[in-house]
């Protein structure tokens, strides 16, 4: 399926890191909870283990969202990308959040992909390289996404703040749609998105104003935003013509089944 601004198969509402803050971010438990709240598309952060396995983790380090420090002590590197997947897969990525999720494992990307594919859910794969690994991460994540979604009617949406990661994804799997993530409107953002043949600009919601929406839409991009957590902000964006919302508040916004 060719994804364009007109031919857009994704729902309006996307659950951030699975289910926002209601469950441990970037875990299968979060995806299940987001789905139970009616969400049919999810965003997650993907990086590489030391042996090249894509897995879900937001930060460079495991400290905030796993028991790595407790398990390994302070002398062992807390950088997720420094460890093989066999070691990472033993970590508890749920206890930090709450007792209800104790023992929830750190997921590999493949398992999350199977959950989405099996249930017909959309996935926004944020390529979140460990510092210094942009090209390698973009390449490997795109390879895996192309393989896993090879028979799917709707491809995953790849996104990144890092143009180098998106360029690598483009070179590896040009047919997979891409979105450029922005936390500022840095000089050259529009030209960069055009040169990477992106289909969407995904901005911090505060960056969308009439001028930026007009610029993006005139160049043929869909306008999406993160992280939209209250109704008045969502309404402001809707009024501007923003068409996609990544939210933590899966408990507040109830996506209609058609959205
Ligand atoms: O992909 C949208 C959003 O997830 C980007 O910010 O830091 O939550 O990954 P962050
Ligand atoms: Mg993210």
JSON list of N, CA and C and ligand atoms in Angstrom, two decimals, residues 16-17 43-45 58 124 126 128 159 161 181 202 226-227 246, ligand 1:
[
{"chain": "A", "resi": 16, "resn": "UNK", "atom": "N", "xyz": [0.68, 6.30, 23.22]},
{"chain": "A", "resi": 16, "resn": "UNK", "atom": "CA", "xyz": [2.11, 6.56, 23.40]},
{"chain": "A", "resi": 16, "resn": "UNK", "atom": "C", "xyz": [2.77, 5.49, 24.27]},
{"chain": "A", "resi": 17, "resn": "UNK", "atom": "N", "xyz": [3.80, 4.89, 23.75]},
{"chain": "A", "resi": 17, "resn": "UNK", "atom": "CA", "xyz": [4.55, 3.84, 24.49]},
{"chain": "A", "resi": 17, "resn": "UNK", "atom": "C", "xyz": [3.63, 2.71, 24.96]},
{"chain": "A", "resi": 43, "resn": "UNK", "atom": "N", "xyz": [2.42, 3.62, 19.59]},
{"chain": "A", "resi": 43, "resn": "UNK", "atom": "CA", "xyz": [3.78, 4.11, 19.34]},
{"chain": "A", "resi": 43, "resn": "UNK", "atom": "C", "xyz": [4.70, 3.40, 20.32]},
{"chain": "A", "resi": 44, "resn": "UNK", "atom": "N", "xyz": [5.92, 3.08, 19.86]},
{"chain": "A", "resi": 44, "resn": "UNK", "atom": "CA", "xyz": [6.91, 2.54, 20.79]},
{"chain": "A", "resi": 44, "resn": "UNK", "atom": "C", "xyz": [8.30, 2.94, 20.33]},
{"chain": "A", "resi": 45, "resn": "UNK", "atom": "N", "xyz": [9.25, 2.85, 21.25]},
{"chain": "A", "resi": 45, "resn": "UNK", "atom": "CA", "xyz": [10.64, 3.26, 21.00]},
{"chain": "A", "resi": 45, "resn": "UNK", "atom": "C", "xyz": [11.49, 2.02, 20.85]},
{"chain": "A", "resi": 58, "resn": "UNK", "atom": "N", "xyz": [12.98, 3.41, 25.90]},
{"chain": "A", "resi": 58, "resn": "UNK", "atom": "CA", "xyz": [12.99, 4.83, 25.55]},
{"chain": "A", "resi": 58, "resn": "UNK", "atom": "C", "xyz": [14.36, 5.46, 25.79]},
{"chain": "A", "resi": 124, "resn": "UNK", "atom": "N", "xyz": [3.38, 2.58, 15.13]},
{"chain": "A", "resi": 124, "resn": "UNK", "atom": "CA", "xyz": [4.34, 3.65, 14.83]},
{"chain": "A", "resi": 124, "resn": "UNK", "atom": "C", "xyz": [5.63, 3.28, 15.56]},
{"chain": "A", "resi": 126, "resn": "UNK", "atom": "N", "xyz": [9.04, 4.16, 16.58]},
{"chain": "A", "resi": 126, "resn": "UNK", "atom": "CA", "xyz": [10.03, 5.24, 16.68]},
{"chain": "A", "resi": 126, "resn": "UNK", "atom": "C", "xyz": [11.42, 4.63, 16.78]},
{"chain": "A", "resi": 128, "resn": "UNK", "atom": "N", "xyz": [14.79, 4.77, 17.92]},
{"chain": "A", "resi": 128, "resn": "UNK", "atom": "CA", "xyz": [15.37, 5.55, 19.04]},
{"chain": "A", "resi": 128, "resn": "UNK", "atom": "C", "xyz": [16.77, 5.03, 19.29]},
{"chain": "A", "resi": 159, "resn": "UNK", "atom": "N", "xyz": [9.37, 6.28, 12.42]},
{"chain": "A", "resi": 159, "resn": "UNK", "atom": "CA", "xyz": [9.64, 7.68, 12.70]},
{"chain": "A", "resi": 159, "resn": "UNK", "atom": "C", "xyz": [10.93, 7.80, 13.50]},
{"chain": "A", "resi": 161, "resn": "UNK", "atom": "N", "xyz": [13.56, 11.16, 15.45]},
{"chain": "A", "resi": 161, "resn": "UNK", "atom": "CA", "xyz": [14.07, 12.52, 15.55]},
{"chain": "A", "resi": 161, "resn": "UNK", "atom": "C", "xyz": [15.38, 12.64, 14.77]},
{"chain": "A", "resi": 181, "resn": "UNK", "atom": "N", "xyz": [10.23, 13.25, 13.22]},
{"chain": "A", "resi": 181, "resn": "UNK", "atom": "CA", "xyz": [9.84, 13.78, 14.53]},
{"chain": "A", "resi": 181, "resn": "UNK", "atom": "C", "xyz": [10.61, 15.07, 14.81]},
{"chain": "A", "resi": 202, "resn": "UNK", "atom": "N", "xyz": [5.85, 14.82, 12.55]},
{"chain": "A", "resi": 202, "resn": "UNK", "atom": "CA", "xyz": [5.27, 14.53, 13.87]},
{"chain": "A", "resi": 202, "resn": "UNK", "atom": "C", "xyz": [5.93, 15.46, 14.88]},
{"chain": "A", "resi": 226, "resn": "UNK", "atom": "N", "xyz": [2.69, 14.96, 19.14]},
{"chain": "A", "resi": 226, "resn": "UNK", "atom": "CA", "xyz": [2.88, 14.25, 20.41]},
{"chain": "A", "resi": 226, "resn": "UNK", "atom": "C", "xyz": [3.06, 15.31, 21.47]},
{"chain": "A", "resi": 227, "resn": "UNK", "atom": "N", "xyz": [2.96, 15.11, 22.71]},
{"chain": "A", "resi": 227, "resn": "UNK", "atom": "CA", "xyz": [2.16, 14.08, 23.32]},
{"chain": "A", "resi": 227, "resn": "UNK", "atom": "C", "xyz": [0.94, 14.83, 23.83]},
{"chain": "A", "resi": 246, "resn": "UNK", "atom": "N", "xyz": [-0.71, 11.50, 19.28]},
{"chain": "A", "resi": 246, "resn": "UNK", "atom": "CA", "xyz": [-0.08, 10.48, 20.12]},
{"chain": "A", "resi": 246, "resn": "UNK", "atom": "C", "xyz": [-0.32, 10.91, 21.56]},
{"chain": "B", "resi": 1, "resn": "LIG", "atom": "O1", "xyz": [7.01, 9.41, 18.84]},
{"chain": "B", "resi": 1, "resn": "LIG", "atom": "C1", "xyz": [6.47, 10.44, 19.58]},
{"chain": "B", "resi": 1, "resn": "LIG", "atom": "C2", "xyz": [7.10, 10.55, 20.93]},
{"chain": "B", "resi": 1, "resn": "LIG", "atom": "O2", "xyz": [7.24, 9.27, 21.48]},
{"chain": "B", "resi": 1, "resn": "LIG", "atom": "C3", "xyz": [8.43, 11.23, 20.88]},
{"chain": "B", "resi": 1, "resn": "LIG", "atom": "O3", "xyz": [8.98, 11.51, 22.10]},
{"chain": "B", "resi": 1, "resn": "LIG", "atom": "O4", "xyz": [10.54, 11.09, 23.91]},
{"chain": "B", "resi": 1, "resn": "LIG", "atom": "O5", "xyz": [8.25, 10.18, 24.05]},
{"chain": "B", "resi": 1, "resn": "LIG", "atom": "O6", "xyz": [9.90, 9.19, 22.48]},
{"chain": "B", "resi": 1, "resn": "LIG", "atom": "P1", "xyz": [9.44, 10.44, 23.17]}
]
